[in-house]
Every structure is written in C-alpha cells, then in structure tokens.
PDB file of C-alpha atoms and ligand atoms in Angstrom:
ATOM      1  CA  UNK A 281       0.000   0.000   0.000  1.00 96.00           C
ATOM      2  CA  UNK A 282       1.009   3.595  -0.920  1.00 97.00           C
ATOM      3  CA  UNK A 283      -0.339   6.916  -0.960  1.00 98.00           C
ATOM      4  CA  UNK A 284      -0.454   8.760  -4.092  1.00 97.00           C
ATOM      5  CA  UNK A 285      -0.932  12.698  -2.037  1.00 97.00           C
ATOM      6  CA  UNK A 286      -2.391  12.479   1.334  1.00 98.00           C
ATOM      7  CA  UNK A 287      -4.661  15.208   1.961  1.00 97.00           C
ATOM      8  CA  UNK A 288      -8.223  14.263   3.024  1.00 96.00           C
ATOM      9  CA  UNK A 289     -11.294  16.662   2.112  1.00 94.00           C
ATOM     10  CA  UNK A 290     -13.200  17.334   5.526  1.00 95.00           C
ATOM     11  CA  UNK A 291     -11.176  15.206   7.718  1.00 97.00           C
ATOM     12  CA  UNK A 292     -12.320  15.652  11.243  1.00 97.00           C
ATOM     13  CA  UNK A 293     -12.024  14.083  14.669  1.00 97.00           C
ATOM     14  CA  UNK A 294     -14.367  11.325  14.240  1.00 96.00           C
ATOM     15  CA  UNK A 295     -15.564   9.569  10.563  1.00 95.00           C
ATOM     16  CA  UNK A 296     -18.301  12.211   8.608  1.00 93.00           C
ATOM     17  CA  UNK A 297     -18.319  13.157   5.176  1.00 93.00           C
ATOM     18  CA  UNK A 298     -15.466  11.473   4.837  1.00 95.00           C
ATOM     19  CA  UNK A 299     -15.789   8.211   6.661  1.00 96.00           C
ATOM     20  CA  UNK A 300     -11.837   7.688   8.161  1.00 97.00           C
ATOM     21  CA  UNK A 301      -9.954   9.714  10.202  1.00 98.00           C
ATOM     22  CA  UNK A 302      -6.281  10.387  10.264  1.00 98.00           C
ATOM     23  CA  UNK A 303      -5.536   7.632  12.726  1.00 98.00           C
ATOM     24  CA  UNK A 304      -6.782   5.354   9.438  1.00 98.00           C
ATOM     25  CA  UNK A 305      -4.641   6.437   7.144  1.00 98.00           C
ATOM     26  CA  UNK A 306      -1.396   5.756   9.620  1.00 98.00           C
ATOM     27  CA  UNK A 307      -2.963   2.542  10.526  1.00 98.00           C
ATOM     28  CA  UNK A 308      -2.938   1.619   6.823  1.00 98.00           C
ATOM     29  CA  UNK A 309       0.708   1.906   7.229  1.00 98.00           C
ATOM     30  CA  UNK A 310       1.402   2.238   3.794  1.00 98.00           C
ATOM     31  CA  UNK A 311       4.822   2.056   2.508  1.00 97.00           C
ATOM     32  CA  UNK A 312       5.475   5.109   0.970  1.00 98.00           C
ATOM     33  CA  UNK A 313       4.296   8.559  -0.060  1.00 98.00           C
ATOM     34  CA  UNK A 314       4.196   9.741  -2.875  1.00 98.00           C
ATOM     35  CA  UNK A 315       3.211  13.634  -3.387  1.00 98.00           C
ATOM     36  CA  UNK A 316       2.009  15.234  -7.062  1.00 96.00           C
ATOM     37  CA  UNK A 317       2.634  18.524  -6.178  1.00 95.00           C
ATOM     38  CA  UNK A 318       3.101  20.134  -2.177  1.00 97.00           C
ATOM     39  CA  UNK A 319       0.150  22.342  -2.423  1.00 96.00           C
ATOM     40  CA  UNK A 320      -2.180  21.671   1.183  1.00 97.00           C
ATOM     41  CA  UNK A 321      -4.978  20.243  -0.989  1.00 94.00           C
ATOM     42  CA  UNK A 322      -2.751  17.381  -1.963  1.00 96.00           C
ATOM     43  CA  UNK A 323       0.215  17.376   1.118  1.00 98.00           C
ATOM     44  CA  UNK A 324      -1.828  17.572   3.660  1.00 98.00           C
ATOM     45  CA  UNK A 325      -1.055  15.419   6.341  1.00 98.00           C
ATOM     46  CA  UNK A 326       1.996  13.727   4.496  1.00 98.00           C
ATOM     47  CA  UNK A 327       4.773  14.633   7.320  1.00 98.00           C
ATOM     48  CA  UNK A 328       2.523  13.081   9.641  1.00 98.00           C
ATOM     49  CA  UNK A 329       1.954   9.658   8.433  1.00 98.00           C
ATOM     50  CA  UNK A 330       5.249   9.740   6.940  1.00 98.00           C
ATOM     51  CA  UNK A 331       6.638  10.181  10.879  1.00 98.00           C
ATOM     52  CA  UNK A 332       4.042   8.283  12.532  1.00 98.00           C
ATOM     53  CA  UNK A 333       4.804   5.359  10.188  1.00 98.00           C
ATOM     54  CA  UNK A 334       8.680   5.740   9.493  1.00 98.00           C
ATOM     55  CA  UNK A 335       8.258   5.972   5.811  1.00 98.00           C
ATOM     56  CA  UNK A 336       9.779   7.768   3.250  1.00 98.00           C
ATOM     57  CA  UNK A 337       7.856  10.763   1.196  1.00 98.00           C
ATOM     58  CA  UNK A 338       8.746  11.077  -2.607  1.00 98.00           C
ATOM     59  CA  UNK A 339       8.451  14.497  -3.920  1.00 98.00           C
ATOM     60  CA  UNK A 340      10.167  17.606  -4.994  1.00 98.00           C
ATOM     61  CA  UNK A 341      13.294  18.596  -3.196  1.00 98.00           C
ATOM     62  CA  UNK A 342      11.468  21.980  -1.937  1.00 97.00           C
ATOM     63  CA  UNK A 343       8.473  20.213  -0.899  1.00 98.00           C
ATOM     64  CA  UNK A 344      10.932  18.045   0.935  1.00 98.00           C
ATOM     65  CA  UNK A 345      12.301  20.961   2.736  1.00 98.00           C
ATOM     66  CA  UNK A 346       8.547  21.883   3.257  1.00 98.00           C
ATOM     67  CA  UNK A 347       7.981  18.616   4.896  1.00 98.00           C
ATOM     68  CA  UNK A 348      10.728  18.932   7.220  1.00 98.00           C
ATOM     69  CA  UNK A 349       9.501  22.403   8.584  1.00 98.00           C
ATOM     70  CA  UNK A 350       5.899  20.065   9.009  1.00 98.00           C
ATOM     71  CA  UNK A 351       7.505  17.673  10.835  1.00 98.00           C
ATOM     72  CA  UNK A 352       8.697  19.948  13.476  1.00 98.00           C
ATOM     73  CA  UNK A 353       5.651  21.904  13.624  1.00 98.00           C
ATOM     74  CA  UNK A 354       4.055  19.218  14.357  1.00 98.00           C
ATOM     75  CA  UNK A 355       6.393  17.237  16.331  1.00 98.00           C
ATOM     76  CA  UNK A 356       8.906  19.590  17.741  1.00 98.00           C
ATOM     77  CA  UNK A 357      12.288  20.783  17.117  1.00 98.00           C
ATOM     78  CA  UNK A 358      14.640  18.697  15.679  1.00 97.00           C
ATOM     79  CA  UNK A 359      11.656  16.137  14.274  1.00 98.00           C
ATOM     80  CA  UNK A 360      13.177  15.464  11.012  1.00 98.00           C
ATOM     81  CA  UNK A 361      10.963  12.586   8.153  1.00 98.00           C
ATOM     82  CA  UNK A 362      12.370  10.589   5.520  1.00 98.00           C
ATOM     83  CA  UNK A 363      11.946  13.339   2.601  1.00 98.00           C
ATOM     84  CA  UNK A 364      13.406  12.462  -1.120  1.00 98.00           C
ATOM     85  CA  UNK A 365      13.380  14.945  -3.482  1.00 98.00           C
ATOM     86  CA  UNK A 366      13.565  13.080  -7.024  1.00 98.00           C
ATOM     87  CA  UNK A 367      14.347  15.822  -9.161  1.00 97.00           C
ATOM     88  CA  UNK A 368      17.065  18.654  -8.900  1.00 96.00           C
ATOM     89  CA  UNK A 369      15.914  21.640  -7.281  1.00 95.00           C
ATOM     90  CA  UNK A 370      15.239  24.136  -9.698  1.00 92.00           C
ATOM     91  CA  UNK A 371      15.016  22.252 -12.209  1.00 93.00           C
ATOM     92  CA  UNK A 372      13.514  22.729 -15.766  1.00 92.00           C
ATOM     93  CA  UNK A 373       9.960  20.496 -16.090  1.00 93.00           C
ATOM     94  CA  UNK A 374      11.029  17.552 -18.163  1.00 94.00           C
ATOM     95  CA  UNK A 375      14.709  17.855 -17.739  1.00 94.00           C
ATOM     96  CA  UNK A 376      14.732  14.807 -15.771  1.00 97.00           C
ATOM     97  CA  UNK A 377      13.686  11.578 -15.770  1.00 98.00           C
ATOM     98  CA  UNK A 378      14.159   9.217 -13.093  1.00 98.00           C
ATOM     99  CA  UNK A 379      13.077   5.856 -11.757  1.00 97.00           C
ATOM    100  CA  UNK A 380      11.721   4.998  -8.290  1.00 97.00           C
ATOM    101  CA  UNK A 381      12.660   1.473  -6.854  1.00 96.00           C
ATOM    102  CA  UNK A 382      10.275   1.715  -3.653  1.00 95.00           C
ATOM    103  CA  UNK A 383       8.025  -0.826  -5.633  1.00 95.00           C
ATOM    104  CA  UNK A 384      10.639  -3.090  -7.265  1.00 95.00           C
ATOM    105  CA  UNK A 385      10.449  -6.168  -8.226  1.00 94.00           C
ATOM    106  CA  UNK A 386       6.635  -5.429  -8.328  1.00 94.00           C
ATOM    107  CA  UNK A 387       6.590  -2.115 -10.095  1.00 95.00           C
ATOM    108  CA  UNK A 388       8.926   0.068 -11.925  1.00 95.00           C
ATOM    109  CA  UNK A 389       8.305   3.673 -11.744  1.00 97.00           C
ATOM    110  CA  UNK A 390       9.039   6.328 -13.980  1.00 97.00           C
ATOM    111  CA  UNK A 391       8.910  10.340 -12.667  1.00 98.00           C
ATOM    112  CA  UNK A 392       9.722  13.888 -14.048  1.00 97.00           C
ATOM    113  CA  UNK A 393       8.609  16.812 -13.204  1.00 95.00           C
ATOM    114  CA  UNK A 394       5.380  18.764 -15.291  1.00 93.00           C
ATOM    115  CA  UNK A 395       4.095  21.215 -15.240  1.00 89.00           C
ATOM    116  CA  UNK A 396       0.985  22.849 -12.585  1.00 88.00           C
ATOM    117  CA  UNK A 397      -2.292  24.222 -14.043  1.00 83.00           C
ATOM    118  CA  UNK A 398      -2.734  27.495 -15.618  1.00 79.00           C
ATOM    119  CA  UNK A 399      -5.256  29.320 -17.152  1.00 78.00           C
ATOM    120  CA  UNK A 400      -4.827  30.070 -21.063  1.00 79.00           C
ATOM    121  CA  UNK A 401      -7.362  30.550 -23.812  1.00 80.00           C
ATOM    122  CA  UNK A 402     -10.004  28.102 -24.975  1.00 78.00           C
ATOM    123  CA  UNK A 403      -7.910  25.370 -27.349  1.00 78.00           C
ATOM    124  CA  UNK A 404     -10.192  24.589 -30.512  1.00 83.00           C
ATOM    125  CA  UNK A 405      -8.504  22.001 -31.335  1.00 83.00           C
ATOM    126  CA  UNK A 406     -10.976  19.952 -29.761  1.00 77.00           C
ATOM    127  CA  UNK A 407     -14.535  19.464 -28.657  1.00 80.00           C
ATOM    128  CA  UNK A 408     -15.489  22.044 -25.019  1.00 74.00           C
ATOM    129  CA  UNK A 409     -16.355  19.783 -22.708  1.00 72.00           C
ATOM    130  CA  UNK A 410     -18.386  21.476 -20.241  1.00 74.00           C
ATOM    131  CA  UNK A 411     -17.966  20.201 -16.366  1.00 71.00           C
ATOM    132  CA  UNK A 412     -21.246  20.673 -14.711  1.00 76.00           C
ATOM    133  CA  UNK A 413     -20.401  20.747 -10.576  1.00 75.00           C
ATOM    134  CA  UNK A 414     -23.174  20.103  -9.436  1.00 84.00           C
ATOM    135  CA  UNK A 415     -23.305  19.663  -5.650  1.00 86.00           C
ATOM    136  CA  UNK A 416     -26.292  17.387  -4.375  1.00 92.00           C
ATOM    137  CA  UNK A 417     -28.429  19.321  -1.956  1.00 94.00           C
ATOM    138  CA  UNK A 418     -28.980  16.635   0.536  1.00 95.00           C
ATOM    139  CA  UNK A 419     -25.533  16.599   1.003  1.00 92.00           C
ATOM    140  CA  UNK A 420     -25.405  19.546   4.494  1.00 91.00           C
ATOM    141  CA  UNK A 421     -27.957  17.682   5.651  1.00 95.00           C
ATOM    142  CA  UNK A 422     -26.883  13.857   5.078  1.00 93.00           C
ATOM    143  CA  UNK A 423     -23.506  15.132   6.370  1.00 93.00           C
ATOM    144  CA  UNK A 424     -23.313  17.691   8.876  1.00 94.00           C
ATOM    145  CA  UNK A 425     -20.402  19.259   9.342  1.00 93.00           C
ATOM    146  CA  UNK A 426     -18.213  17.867  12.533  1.00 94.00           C
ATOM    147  CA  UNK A 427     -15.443  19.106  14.113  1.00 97.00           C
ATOM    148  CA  UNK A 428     -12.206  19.825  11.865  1.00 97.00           C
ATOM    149  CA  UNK A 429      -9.351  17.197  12.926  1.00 97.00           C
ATOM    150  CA  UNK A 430      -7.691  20.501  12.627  1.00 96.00           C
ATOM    151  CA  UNK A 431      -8.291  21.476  15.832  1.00 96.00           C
ATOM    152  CA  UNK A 432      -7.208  18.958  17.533  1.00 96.00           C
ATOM    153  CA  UNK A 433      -3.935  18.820  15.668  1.00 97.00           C
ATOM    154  CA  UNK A 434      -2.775  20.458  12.583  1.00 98.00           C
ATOM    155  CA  UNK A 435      -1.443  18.447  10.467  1.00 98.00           C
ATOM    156  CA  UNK A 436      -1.985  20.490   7.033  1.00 98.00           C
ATOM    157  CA  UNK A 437       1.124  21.894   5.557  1.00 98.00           C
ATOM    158  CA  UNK A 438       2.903  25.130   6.440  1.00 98.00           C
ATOM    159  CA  UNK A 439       2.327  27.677   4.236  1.00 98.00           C
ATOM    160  CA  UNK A 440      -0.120  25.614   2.411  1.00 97.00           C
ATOM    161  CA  UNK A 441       3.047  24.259   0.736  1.00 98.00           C
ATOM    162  CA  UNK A 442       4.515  27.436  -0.329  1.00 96.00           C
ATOM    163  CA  UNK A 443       5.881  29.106   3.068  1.00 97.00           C
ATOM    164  CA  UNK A 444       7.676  32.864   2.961  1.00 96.00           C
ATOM    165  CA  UNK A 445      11.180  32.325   0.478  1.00 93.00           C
ATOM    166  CA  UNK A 446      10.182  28.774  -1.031  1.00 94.00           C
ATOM    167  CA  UNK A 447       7.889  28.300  -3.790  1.00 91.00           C
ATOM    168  CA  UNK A 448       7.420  24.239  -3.538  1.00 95.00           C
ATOM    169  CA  UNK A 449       3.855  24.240  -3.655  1.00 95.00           C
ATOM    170  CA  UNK A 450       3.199  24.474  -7.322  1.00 93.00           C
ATOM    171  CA  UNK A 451       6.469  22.276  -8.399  1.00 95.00           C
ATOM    172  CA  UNK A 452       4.438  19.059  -9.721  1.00 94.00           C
ATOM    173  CA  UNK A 453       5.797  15.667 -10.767  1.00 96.00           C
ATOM    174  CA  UNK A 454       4.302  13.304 -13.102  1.00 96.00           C
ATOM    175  CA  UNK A 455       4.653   9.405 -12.206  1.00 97.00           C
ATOM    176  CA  UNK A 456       4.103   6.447 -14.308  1.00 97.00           C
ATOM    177  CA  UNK A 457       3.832   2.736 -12.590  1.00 97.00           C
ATOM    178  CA  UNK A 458       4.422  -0.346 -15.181  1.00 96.00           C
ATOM    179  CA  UNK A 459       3.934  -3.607 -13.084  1.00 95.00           C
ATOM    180  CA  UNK A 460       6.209  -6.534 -13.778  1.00 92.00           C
ATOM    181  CA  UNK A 461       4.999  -9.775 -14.627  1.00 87.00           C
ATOM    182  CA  UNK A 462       2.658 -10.819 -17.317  1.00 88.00           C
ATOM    183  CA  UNK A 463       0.464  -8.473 -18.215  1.00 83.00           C
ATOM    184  CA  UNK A 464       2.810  -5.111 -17.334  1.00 89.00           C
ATOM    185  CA  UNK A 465      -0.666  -3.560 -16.621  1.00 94.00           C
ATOM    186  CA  UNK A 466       0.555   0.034 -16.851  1.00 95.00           C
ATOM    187  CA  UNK A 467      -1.336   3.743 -14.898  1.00 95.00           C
ATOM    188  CA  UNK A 468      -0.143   6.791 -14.429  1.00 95.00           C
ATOM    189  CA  UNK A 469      -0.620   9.686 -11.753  1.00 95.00           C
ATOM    190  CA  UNK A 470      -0.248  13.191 -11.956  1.00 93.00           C
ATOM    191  CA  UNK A 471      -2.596  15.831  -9.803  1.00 90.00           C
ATOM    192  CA  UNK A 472      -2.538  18.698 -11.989  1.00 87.00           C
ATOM    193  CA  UNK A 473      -1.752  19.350 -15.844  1.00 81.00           C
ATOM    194  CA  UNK A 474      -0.647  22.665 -16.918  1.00 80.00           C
ATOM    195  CA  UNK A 475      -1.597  24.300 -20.987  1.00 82.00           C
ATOM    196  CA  UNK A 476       1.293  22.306 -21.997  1.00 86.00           C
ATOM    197  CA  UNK A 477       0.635  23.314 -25.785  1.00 86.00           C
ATOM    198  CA  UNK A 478       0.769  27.018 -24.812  1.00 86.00           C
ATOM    199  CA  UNK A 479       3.320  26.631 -22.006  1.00 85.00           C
ATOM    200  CA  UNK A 480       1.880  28.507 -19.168  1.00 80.00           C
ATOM    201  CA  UNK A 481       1.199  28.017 -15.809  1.00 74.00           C
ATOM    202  CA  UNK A 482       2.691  28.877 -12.129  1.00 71.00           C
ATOM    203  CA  UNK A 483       5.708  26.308 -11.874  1.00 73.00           C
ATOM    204  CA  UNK A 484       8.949  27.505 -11.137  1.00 68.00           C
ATOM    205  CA  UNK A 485      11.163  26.279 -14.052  1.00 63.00           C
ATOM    206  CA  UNK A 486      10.020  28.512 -17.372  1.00 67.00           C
ATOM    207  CA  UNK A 487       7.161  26.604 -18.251  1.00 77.00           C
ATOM    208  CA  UNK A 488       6.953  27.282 -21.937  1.00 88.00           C
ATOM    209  CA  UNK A 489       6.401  26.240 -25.095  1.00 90.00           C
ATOM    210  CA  UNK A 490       9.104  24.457 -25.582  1.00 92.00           C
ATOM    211  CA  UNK A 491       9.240  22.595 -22.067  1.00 92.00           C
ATOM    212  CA  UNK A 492       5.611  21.895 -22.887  1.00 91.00           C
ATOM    213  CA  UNK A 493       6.402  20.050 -26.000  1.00 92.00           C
ATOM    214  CA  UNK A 494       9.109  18.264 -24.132  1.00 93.00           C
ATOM    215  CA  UNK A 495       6.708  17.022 -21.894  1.00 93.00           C
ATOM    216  CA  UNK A 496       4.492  15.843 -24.448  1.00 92.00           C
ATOM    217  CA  UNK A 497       7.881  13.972 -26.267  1.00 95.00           C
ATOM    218  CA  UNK A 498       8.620  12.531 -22.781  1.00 96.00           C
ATOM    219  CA  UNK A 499       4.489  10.939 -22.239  1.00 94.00           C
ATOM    220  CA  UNK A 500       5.071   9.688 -25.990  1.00 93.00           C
ATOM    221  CA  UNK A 501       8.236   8.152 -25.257  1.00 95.00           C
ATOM    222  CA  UNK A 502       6.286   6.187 -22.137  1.00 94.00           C
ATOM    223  CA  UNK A 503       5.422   2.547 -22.412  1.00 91.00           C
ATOM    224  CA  UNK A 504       1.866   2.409 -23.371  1.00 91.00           C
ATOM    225  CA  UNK A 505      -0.414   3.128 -20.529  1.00 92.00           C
ATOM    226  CA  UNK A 506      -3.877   1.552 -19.380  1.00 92.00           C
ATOM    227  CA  UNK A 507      -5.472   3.929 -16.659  1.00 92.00           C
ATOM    228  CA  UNK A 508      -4.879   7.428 -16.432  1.00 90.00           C
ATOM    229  CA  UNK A 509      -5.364   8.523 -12.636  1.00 90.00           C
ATOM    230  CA  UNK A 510      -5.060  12.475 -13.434  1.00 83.00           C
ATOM    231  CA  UNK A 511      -6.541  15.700 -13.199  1.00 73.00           C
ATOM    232  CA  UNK A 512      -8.937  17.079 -16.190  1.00 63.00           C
ATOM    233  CA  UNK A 513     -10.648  19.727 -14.754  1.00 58.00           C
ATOM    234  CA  UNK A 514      -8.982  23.198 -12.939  1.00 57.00           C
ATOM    235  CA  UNK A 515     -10.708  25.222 -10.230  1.00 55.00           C
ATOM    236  CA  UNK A 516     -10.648  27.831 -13.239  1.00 53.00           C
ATOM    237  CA  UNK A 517     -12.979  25.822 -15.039  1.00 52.00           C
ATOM    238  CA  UNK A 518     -16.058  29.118 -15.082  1.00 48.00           C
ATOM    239  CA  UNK A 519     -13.050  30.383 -17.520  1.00 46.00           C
ATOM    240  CA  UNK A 520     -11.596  27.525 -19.156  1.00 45.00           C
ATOM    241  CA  UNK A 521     -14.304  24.375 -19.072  1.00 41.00           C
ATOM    242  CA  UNK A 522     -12.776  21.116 -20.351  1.00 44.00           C
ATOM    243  CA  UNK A 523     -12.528  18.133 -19.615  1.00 38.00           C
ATOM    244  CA  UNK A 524     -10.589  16.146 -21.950  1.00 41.00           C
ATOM    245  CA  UNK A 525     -10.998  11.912 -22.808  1.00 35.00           C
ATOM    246  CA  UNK A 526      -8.217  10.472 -21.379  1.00 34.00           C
ATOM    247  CA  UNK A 527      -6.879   7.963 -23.470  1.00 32.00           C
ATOM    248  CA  UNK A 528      -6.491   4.338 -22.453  1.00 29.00           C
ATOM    249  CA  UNK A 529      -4.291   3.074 -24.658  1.00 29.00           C
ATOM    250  CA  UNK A 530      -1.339   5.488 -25.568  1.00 33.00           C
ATOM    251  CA  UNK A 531      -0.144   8.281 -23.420  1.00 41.00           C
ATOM    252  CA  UNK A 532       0.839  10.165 -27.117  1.00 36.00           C
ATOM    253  CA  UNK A 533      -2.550  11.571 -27.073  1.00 36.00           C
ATOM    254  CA  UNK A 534      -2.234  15.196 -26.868  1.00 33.00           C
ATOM    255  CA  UNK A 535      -4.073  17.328 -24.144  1.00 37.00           C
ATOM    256  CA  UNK A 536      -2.480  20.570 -25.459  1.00 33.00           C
ATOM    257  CA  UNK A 537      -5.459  22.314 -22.524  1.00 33.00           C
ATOM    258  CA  UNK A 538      -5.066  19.742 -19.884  1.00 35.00           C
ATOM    259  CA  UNK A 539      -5.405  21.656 -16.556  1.00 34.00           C
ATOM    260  CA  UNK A 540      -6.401  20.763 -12.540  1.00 38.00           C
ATOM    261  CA  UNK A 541      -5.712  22.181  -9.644  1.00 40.00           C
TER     262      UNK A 541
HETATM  263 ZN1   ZN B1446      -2.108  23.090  -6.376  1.00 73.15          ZN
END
C-alpha cells in the first residue's frame, strides 16, 4: 500500500463526510508517499503519516524541505521525516527523468517533473467539454459538518506548501507505474496538468512552449499506458471548461489544454 498525495477533504475528529480519520490512514501503514505537487490540498497530512509510520515521502526537493519544517511543527524541534526529493531543485519540467525502486520487483516507476495548471485561452482544437459541478443538496444535511481534525492537531502543511522564500507548492511531478509480470498492466498519476501546448502556468522552471512540447515527447516516449489517474478539470474551469478523454491506450494523445488544480 502507498499513498499517491495524502490530503483528506473534511477530515475531522471522528468519521463524517469522509468516513476515516487520520488515525486510518497511519494505521494503513502504507509504505510510501508519494506527493504530485506540495500544495495543502494534496500534502496535507503527508509529514505526519510519513513520521508516525517511518516511511519515506517522494516528492520535490522543496516540498521536501517543506515537509521537514511540518515535521517539526508538528512534532517539535529537531523532528526530522524521511523526505526524497527526485528531481534537482530548480530544475527545468522535463529535464529529468528518473526511476523509483520503492516498488521493485513489483513495479517500476518512472517520474519527471510537469508542469501545474494554468489558465490560457479556450484550445479549438478539440470538442469544449463542459464540467457541470453540481453539488447534491442533501448533502449539508446527510452530512453535517463535525469538528475539523484541525483542531485537535494540525497536520496540514505550512504555508499551504509554499511558506515565505520557497515556492514548492506548485512544483508538480508526473509518475508512471508499469507492473512486472505478465500483463505489465501500466497507470499513471499526476494531480494537476498545466496548458502544456501554450506553455503557461505557475511552476517555477520557465514553463513554456518548448518545455511543454518536451513534456508531451517525454508521455510519448512512455510505455503504453492503461489507466490514467489524473486531473482534467482546474478550479478555473467558469473560464476555461474542459474536460478532456483520457486515453487508455497510448499516453501520445495530446491534451495541449489539460489543466487541474
Ligand atoms: Zn495546487
């Protein structure tokens, strides 16, 4: 078992709208963590478990050094966790790619870093795909709000992931799992998808068009993938509505307007 992020929407003290609480998640004990980007709606919680469990988290060296300020929030001074940054700090999107051998011999697993969602103009290149977000109206009353684990113990991360001198938060990493064995059943992960066509969005490392077209060369380049766990839809999405079909079969397919949050 491994996390891919570990932020929980509405955790509080006892099961609610979301039926676990944080004591779940450690007793899961998963192996590893693995973080998308450090933003608090995705790293959330991650210094925690990681401590509480004595596993390592895989993510960007600043969101490492993000983690380690968690950890002694949280834990007090001198409360280090096992933090790996897998790409240089600083780096370019794309200009690395590395493998992760947390999983081996069951999985191999390919990273580099992407690029985080930004807004750019409608892409006609393809179809609008409207994203209707809809909330169900029963839902404040089937699920009253409790009491926000938050205030028992904070466990979301400083800054929201971005704390005074360090922009980690919006440095996002791309991952790709192929599992050994017969049928090399093959997903990828990434929490966020920046305009890669038109090379915008908030990274650190000159997202442009060129880095965006490296990305694409790099998801081309991938073996062949089955399931897509991603993001297709940003917080912008009054502005920018798509959602685009992710394909099954061949990571080539281009999402020049691929965006989340
Ligand atoms: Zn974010």
């Amino acid at each position: 078992v491994f996390l891919l992020d570990s932020f929980v929407t509405r955790l509080e003290v006892v099961p609610g709208r979301t039926p676990f609480v944080l004591q779940d998640m450690v007793d899961l004990q998963p192996e590893a963590i693995l973080l998308g980007h450090g933003h608090g709606n995705h790293a959330d919680n991650a210094a925690y478990i990681a401590h509480k469990d004595g596993i390592p988290i895989y993510a960007s060296p600043e969101t490492c050094d993000v983690m380690q300020l968690d950890a002694a929030r949280i834990f007090g001074a001198g409360t280090t966790v096992d933090c790996r940054g897998i790409v240089s700090r600083g780096s370019v999107p794309g200009s690395e790619i590395v493998k992760l051998d947390f999983l081996e011999p069951v999985a191999c697993v390919t990273a580099f870093k992407h690029i985080r969602s930004g807004t750019a103009p409608r892409d006609s290149a393809f179809p609008l795909v409207p994203v209707n977000n809809i909330a169900d109206p029963r839902d404040a009353t089937m699920f009253p709000s409790g009491v926000s684990a938050t205030t028992v113990l904070n466990t979301t991360t400083t800054g929201f992931g971005s704390p005074p001198g360090n922009p980690a938060g919006a440095i996002s990493l791309f991952y790709q799992f192929v599992m050994r064995g017969d049928n090399h059943f093959t997903f990828v992960w990434h929490n966020t998808g920046g305009p890669l066509k038109e090379g915008l969005g908030s990274d650190p490392g000159l997202p442009s068009p060129a880095i965006g077209q490296r990305l694409f060369d790099i998801m081309s380049s991938l073996p062949k993938t089955d399931v897509e766990l991603g993001s297709v839809v940003t917080s912008a999405s009054a502005r920018t509505a798509c959602a685009i079909p992710c394909s099954t079969s061949n990571m080539s397919s281009r999402r020049s307007t691929f965006r989340g949050t």
